[in-house]
Amino acid sequence: MTLRKLFLATISAATVMMASPSFAATELQVQRFFGACDADFGKNTDVTKAVGECGIITSLINKFAADNPDIKINVTTVEWPGYDQLTAQFASGDAPDIVTIHESVLSDYQSKGLLMPLDDVLKTVGLTTDQFTGAAKEGATKDGKIYGLPIDNWTMLYHVNMDLFKQAGLVNADGTPMLPKSPEELLAQAEQFKQKTGKPYFVQNLANETALFTRNLYTYLFQQNSDFFADPKKAKFNTPEAKKVVEMYKAIFDKGYTTKNLDYGGAINAFLAGEGGVQLNGTWVVGDYNAQSEKAGTALNKGGYAVYPYPQLFSGAKAQYADGHTWAVSKKDRSPEQTAAIGKFLKFFADNDFEWSRTGHLPAYKAVMESAKFKALPHRDTIAAIATLGKPLPSAVQRQFAIQDIVGEEMSAAVTGQKPVDKALADMESRVNELLANL
Amino acid sequence: MASHNSEIIGRSFGDRVLFGLVILLALVMAGPVLYVIALSLKDNKELMVDPHSVFHMPYTIKNYIDTIGTSNVFSWVFNSIIVAGGLTVFTLILSSLAGYGFARLNFPGRAVLFVIVLLGLAVPEQAVLIARHQIFSWLGLHNSYPGLILPGLSSAFGVFLMTQYFRAIPKELDEAAILDNASRFRVFWKVLLPLTVPAQATLGIFTFLGAWNDYFWPLISATKKEMFTLTVGIASTQMNFAQSQGIGFLMAQAVFAGAPILIIYLFFQKYIVTAVSGAAVR
Amino acid sequence: MAEPRTAGTATARSRRKSVDIYAPQWRNFLFVAPYLTIFATLLVFPLFWGIWLSFHKADTFSSGRFVGLDNYFRLFRDPIFMQSIWNTFYFVFLTVPALALIGLFLALCLNRRTRSAAVLRALFFSSSVLSVTIVTLIWRIVFIPDLGLLSMVYGLFGAQAPAFLADPHLAMIGIAIATVWWCIGLPMMLFLSALQQIPQDIYEAAALDNANRWQTLWSITLPSIKRTFILVIIIQIVLQFQLFGQAWLMTRGGPNNLTKPIVLYIYNTAFQRWDIGLGAAASEILFLLILIAAMAQYLVTRRKADA
């Protein structure tokens, strides 16, 4: 043991000696999703100029690299969410140092001992968990330790095209959009919208999509107090509550209150082109959409852009499905320099969480959340409520992305009429439980 | 192209219908590519506002400038050339040697081994993929050129093709040489190998294209951006275009990625055609 | 092993002098040794390792325990797996006949010396050199609603384009169209080369008999390329059976798993659900299916060759 330490010390001393004259940088492999936008932001280090998830994360990393010439950041951008690749990387022992992982996915990798607990590293750079917001702290903590540096919490929102809402007569006296309070009201308003504008109420990306369906279902199950993961190893989806939700979305689909064949990119294009009233999309597009609405000639500029949490349609808990992004660190033998570099990187993101929150995400730090400049960001008054509404799945539930795919597939089959609702819910439940029984 | 008599297009009505059909198919072939090129020449923001703007001015080369400036497409193409080229060279060497061995030489167990290799033809790459991925993990071969090249070398197709080809060469040729006391390798190298050039070309082209287009193995083996091949690299930026660079940029990148191989193809078209006709159908 | 060699040499020598050079010799093995080494380590060993894995409840990050045939039972209880087998056959059924027939049609039409035929041949083969990610990108752009080429073309006629990648009835057809577009070059080339190998004198004889072109086609051309036709079918079945990239990149296997082929099921299982044992079992089923297909084709082609 001591011999090994001595050996390692000699090696690292030699490395340092050899390295220091040439000012060799400590290299960090960083892997992230959020897209690639090098054409617009590849060289940008002025974070305040960046817009949107991709622009801001690219600029933040550029800024960090510029501020720390002794640290070489090597960024790999993966297609969202990148977990297949990450799994293959962990399997081959080639995992990146720092990687974006959803709070809902952390426990998959953490339970296999692949991630490094960050408590010590964070302590060395002066970060403690009491600086995190409650949701961020809960999401990043597994078995009492921090396994990812939280950078945000996110949820799905109603992105509203006010021009079309005005045409549809769905505007309150104070100029805010009129949003439904029950499933029946939702259908009635959607019908009115369709009659008046000739366009669908919802812009949804339903083509080969699973995540949106699943998040919609979770949200309205929460609102009916349906505890579908009371046992994290055994899901309960074949319930009257789930049926109510699926049937509501099926009615929306059947009556043409939604766009039908768009994929994610197509749905964004359609909403920005004014093809429908409400887009169901996440917090991450608030910044982009707001920027669009300030440009003359765009569909959102005509009558304005508004954004709200999902309306409360049921009488149960006031809640909606939420998750968060974190920077996780793979478990690996590292030199003190590398560990220190990782600490700096994480600290940088904690310090710049305000910039990240400009995307539309909720900040993961109390100080940012309470700051005047965050509150002054556009639309934060209407979506501030998500801080208390947001609710993740119980963190003990594993393979949440695989579950999301199954739930989404079955719900999609039911909504689009490929399967009877009851059959889809029964299949959903049995498939998820088969997955969980075979972990 | 000698067989004039097998032409079925002439000047009758039926011939015109056939001609029309060929032209229609040609449009289907070319249309999507032209559309992609048109998109690549449009400003992303303009496309976002009005998709129909793709059919009229103004066009811009900004997307291409951006691609040259910021995309990793060149390093992807480079990796693909190394991998596909390396795989082709080694496949030709191994398959020629083994093909000669199986076709012309005798050694203990030859018949059994050849049958086993033939059975190998029926093993799809995907059937051994999981195990291969584990083995390469143990050996630390992922994210390396050998890691990307080696799996393709195990394909039995080349050996099969070359064995068939060597068998079709009249035995008198090498028998004469061997009776003149030339070594086996000399006979292989000097007498027979030059005769197999058409087969080499065919095998080479198929191997190169197969490796160039391979997606599954690089997807799970080349997980670092430095090692991305073209297929994986393009795929990594393909989804969610609305959120990132915009559709015009992606199309410019795709044109960049597709152009080199298309140009190579157009240059060597004659040889490719001869190669395919030379050996594939024997 | 030395026994048959001496015996062989002895009998051979008694017959003809030249047979000597075909006597089994160990050093001849050196020619096949390099390939066989790779073959054994990268194909045979993984094959058996995969079979071994398929009997285990193993996950990506921990070696599992032996469960016998349990993974296979799970597969056959899984409707998604059965769906993926069906999808694969359906895809083969959609693409292989189309590739063979369109390829043959194009070869017949373009088998001439004119410049325009040469240009068209180049055009039809050119898509084959593109990689799957570019092909799928191109076709997603064609099929995408509103922005897509297809919806533009339909828009000219005031019609709504079908949603090729989202409609449960059309999704696989959409993938098949992209695949035929991508792969049409090879069958066409194979047919062209077969056509050029038909001896001219047969046609000259037919011309003397005043056979018209259709008679020539039916009684001379098509019979002469029968073997090529079978070859094209075999090559394409084996290729298309391994569908992965197009489905993964265009539809992710959706809607509702209707375009999920076996290979994608294996990928999902091994790299998304981390269920290596189950994925290995699915791989063995894929192997078995291709083996059966290969055997069947071997028998068919042999009987044809004998006849």
Tab-separated table of N, CA, C and O in Angstrom, chain B residues 182-229:
chain	number	residue	atom	x	y	z
B	182	ALA	N	9.023	-22.651	-58.637
B	182	ALA	CA	8.736	-21.377	-57.983
B	182	ALA	C	8.081	-21.683	-56.641
B	182	ALA	O	7.368	-22.677	-56.508
B	183	SER	N	8.329	-20.799	-55.653
B	183	SER	CA	7.708	-21.046	-54.349
B	183	SER	C	6.225	-20.720	-54.432
B	183	SER	O	5.777	-20.002	-55.334
B	184	ARG	N	5.472	-21.236	-53.446
B	184	ARG	CA	4.024	-20.995	-53.445
B	184	ARG	C	3.717	-19.508	-53.396
B	184	ARG	O	2.834	-19.014	-54.068
B	185	PHE	N	4.473	-18.832	-52.547
B	185	PHE	CA	4.182	-17.409	-52.388
B	185	PHE	C	4.494	-16.657	-53.676
B	185	PHE	O	3.766	-15.756	-54.080
B	186	ARG	N	5.584	-17.090	-54.333
B	186	ARG	CA	5.964	-16.444	-55.589
B	186	ARG	C	4.880	-16.646	-56.652
B	186	ARG	O	4.508	-15.720	-57.370
B	187	VAL	N	4.366	-17.866	-56.696
B	187	VAL	CA	3.293	-18.150	-57.648
B	187	VAL	C	2.081	-17.272	-57.354
B	187	VAL	O	1.494	-16.650	-58.244
B	188	PHE	N	1.765	-17.218	-56.073
B	188	PHE	CA	0.635	-16.393	-55.645
B	188	PHE	C	0.846	-14.934	-56.043
B	188	PHE	O	-0.013	-14.294	-56.635
B	189	TRP	N	2.034	-14.461	-55.735
B	189	TRP	CA	2.323	-13.040	-55.878
B	189	TRP	C	2.499	-12.642	-57.344
B	189	TRP	O	1.952	-11.622	-57.773
B	190	LYS	N	3.262	-13.467	-58.089
B	190	LYS	CA	3.633	-13.064	-59.441
B	190	LYS	C	2.649	-13.557	-60.508
B	190	LYS	O	2.444	-12.895	-61.509
B	191	VAL	N	2.108	-14.730	-60.287
B	191	VAL	CA	1.300	-15.325	-61.363
B	191	VAL	C	-0.197	-15.073	-61.149
B	191	VAL	O	-0.882	-14.574	-62.043
B	192	LEU	N	-0.678	-15.432	-59.961
B	192	LEU	CA	-2.135	-15.421	-59.797
B	192	LEU	C	-2.694	-14.070	-59.370
B	192	LEU	O	-3.729	-13.624	-59.861
B	193	LEU	N	-2.011	-13.414	-58.446
B	193	LEU	CA	-2.561	-12.171	-57.910
B	193	LEU	C	-2.875	-11.145	-59.001
B	193	LEU	O	-3.950	-10.541	-58.985
B	194	PRO	N	-1.972	-10.961	-59.961
B	194	PRO	CA	-2.287	-9.978	-61.017
B	194	PRO	C	-3.572	-10.324	-61.769
B	194	PRO	O	-4.264	-9.425	-62.251
B	195	LEU	N	-3.890	-11.616	-61.830
B	195	LEU	CA	-5.105	-12.002	-62.548
B	195	LEU	C	-6.372	-11.680	-61.768
B	195	LEU	O	-7.470	-11.698	-62.309
B	196	THR	N	-6.195	-11.422	-60.467
B	196	THR	CA	-7.398	-11.221	-59.645
B	196	THR	C	-7.735	-9.749	-59.468
B	196	THR	O	-8.595	-9.411	-58.660
B	197	VAL	N	-7.082	-8.886	-60.212
B	197	VAL	CA	-7.334	-7.450	-60.016
B	197	VAL	C	-8.827	-7.078	-60.089
B	197	VAL	O	-9.314	-6.333	-59.249
B	198	PRO	N	-9.573	-7.629	-61.065
B	198	PRO	CA	-11.000	-7.278	-61.079
B	198	PRO	C	-11.702	-7.656	-59.778
B	198	PRO	O	-12.483	-6.872	-59.227
B	199	ALA	N	-11.393	-8.836	-59.255
B	199	ALA	CA	-12.020	-9.253	-58.008
B	199	ALA	C	-11.572	-8.372	-56.853
B	199	ALA	O	-12.364	-8.001	-55.979
B	200	GLN	N	-10.273	-8.021	-56.870
B	200	GLN	CA	-9.765	-7.125	-55.827
B	200	GLN	C	-10.529	-5.804	-55.853
B	200	GLN	O	-10.894	-5.259	-54.815
B	201	ALA	N	-10.742	-5.308	-57.077
B	201	ALA	CA	-11.435	-4.022	-57.202
B	201	ALA	C	-12.845	-4.130	-56.652
B	201	ALA	O	-13.294	-3.281	-55.876
B	202	THR	N	-13.526	-5.202	-57.028
B	202	THR	CA	-14.887	-5.384	-56.537
B	202	THR	C	-14.920	-5.456	-55.016
B	202	THR	O	-15.654	-4.730	-54.343
B	203	LEU	N	-14.083	-6.343	-54.489
B	203	LEU	CA	-14.049	-6.518	-53.039
B	203	LEU	C	-13.663	-5.213	-52.356
B	203	LEU	O	-14.260	-4.814	-51.351
B	204	GLY	N	-12.682	-4.544	-52.937
B	204	GLY	CA	-12.231	-3.294	-52.357
B	204	GLY	C	-13.339	-2.260	-52.297
B	204	GLY	O	-13.549	-1.615	-51.270
B	205	ILE	N	-14.065	-2.142	-53.395
B	205	ILE	CA	-15.130	-1.142	-53.442
B	205	ILE	C	-16.234	-1.477	-52.446
B	205	ILE	O	-16.695	-0.632	-51.679
B	206	PHE	N	-16.628	-2.743	-52.425
B	206	PHE	CA	-17.685	-3.121	-51.482
B	206	PHE	C	-17.233	-2.917	-50.036
B	206	PHE	O	-17.980	-2.424	-49.199
B	207	THR	N	-15.984	-3.293	-49.760
B	207	THR	CA	-15.488	-3.151	-48.396
B	207	THR	C	-15.425	-1.686	-47.998
B	207	THR	O	-15.846	-1.299	-46.913
B	208	PHE	N	-14.907	-0.873	-48.927
B	208	PHE	CA	-14.776	0.548	-48.617
B	208	PHE	C	-16.142	1.174	-48.349
B	208	PHE	O	-16.339	1.860	-47.353
B	209	LEU	N	-17.081	0.892	-49.249
B	209	LEU	CA	-18.410	1.489	-49.075
B	209	LEU	C	-19.067	0.972	-47.800
B	209	LEU	O	-19.692	1.726	-47.055
B	210	GLY	N	-18.922	-0.322	-47.547
B	210	GLY	CA	-19.516	-0.898	-46.334
B	210	GLY	C	-18.975	-0.219	-45.089
B	210	GLY	O	-19.720	0.154	-44.184
B	211	ALA	N	-17.647	-0.028	-45.061
B	211	ALA	CA	-17.032	0.586	-43.887
B	211	ALA	C	-17.402	2.061	-43.799
B	211	ALA	O	-17.670	2.593	-42.720
B	212	TRP	N	-17.433	2.711	-44.938
B	212	TRP	CA	-17.768	4.138	-44.983
B	212	TRP	C	-19.177	4.362	-44.423
B	212	TRP	O	-19.447	5.344	-43.750
B	213	ASN	N	-20.066	3.432	-44.708
B	213	ASN	CA	-21.458	3.603	-44.304
B	213	ASN	C	-21.802	2.946	-42.974
B	213	ASN	O	-22.925	3.024	-42.520
B	214	ASP	N	-20.845	2.252	-42.377
B	214	ASP	CA	-21.169	1.543	-41.137
B	214	ASP	C	-21.576	2.543	-40.057
B	214	ASP	O	-20.977	3.606	-39.923
B	215	TYR	N	-22.588	2.172	-39.322
B	215	TYR	CA	-23.100	3.103	-38.322
B	215	TYR	C	-23.129	2.484	-36.937
B	215	TYR	O	-22.746	3.119	-35.945
B	216	PHE	N	-23.562	1.231	-36.856
B	216	PHE	CA	-23.806	0.624	-35.549
B	216	PHE	C	-22.522	0.521	-34.720
B	216	PHE	O	-22.467	0.989	-33.582
B	217	TRP	N	-21.484	-0.093	-35.288
B	217	TRP	CA	-20.272	-0.295	-34.489
B	217	TRP	C	-19.618	1.022	-34.078
B	217	TRP	O	-19.323	1.224	-32.888
B	218	PRO	N	-19.405	1.964	-35.002
B	218	PRO	CA	-18.844	3.248	-34.566
B	218	PRO	C	-19.723	3.941	-33.526
B	218	PRO	O	-19.210	4.620	-32.651
B	219	LEU	N	-21.022	3.732	-33.620
B	219	LEU	CA	-21.932	4.383	-32.670
B	219	LEU	C	-21.615	3.976	-31.237
B	219	LEU	O	-21.681	4.789	-30.324
B	220	ILE	N	-21.269	2.700	-31.036
B	220	ILE	CA	-21.014	2.268	-29.666
B	220	ILE	C	-19.529	2.161	-29.350
B	220	ILE	O	-19.155	2.004	-28.199
B	221	SER	N	-18.680	2.259	-30.361
B	221	SER	CA	-17.249	2.132	-30.082
B	221	SER	C	-16.548	3.495	-30.127
B	221	SER	O	-15.748	3.805	-29.259
B	222	ALA	N	-16.858	4.294	-31.120
B	222	ALA	CA	-16.231	5.620	-31.221
B	222	ALA	C	-17.103	6.623	-30.493
B	222	ALA	O	-17.964	7.248	-31.079
B	223	THR	N	-16.884	6.768	-29.204
B	223	THR	CA	-17.766	7.632	-28.420
B	223	THR	C	-17.108	8.958	-28.080
B	223	THR	O	-17.722	9.815	-27.471
B	224	LYS	N	-15.831	9.102	-28.476
B	224	LYS	CA	-15.187	10.399	-28.249
B	224	LYS	C	-15.204	11.178	-29.541
B	224	LYS	O	-14.981	10.612	-30.612
B	225	LYS	N	-15.394	12.460	-29.412
B	225	LYS	CA	-15.557	13.282	-30.604
B	225	LYS	C	-14.372	13.194	-31.543
B	225	LYS	O	-14.529	13.240	-32.760
B	226	GLU	N	-13.162	12.994	-31.000
B	226	GLU	CA	-11.984	12.899	-31.872
B	226	GLU	C	-12.062	11.675	-32.769
B	226	GLU	O	-11.433	11.624	-33.812
B	227	MET	N	-12.800	10.659	-32.319
B	227	MET	CA	-12.836	9.409	-33.065
B	227	MET	C	-14.128	9.229	-33.860
B	227	MET	O	-14.309	8.222	-34.516
B	228	PHE	N	-15.032	10.190	-33.777
B	228	PHE	CA	-16.282	10.081	-34.540
B	228	PHE	C	-15.978	9.839	-36.010
B	228	PHE	O	-15.142	10.526	-36.600
B	229	THR	N	-16.674	8.873	-36.596
B	229	THR	CA	-16.626	8.777	-38.040
B	229	THR	C	-17.733	9.659	-38.600
B	229	THR	O	-18.550	10.198	-37.859
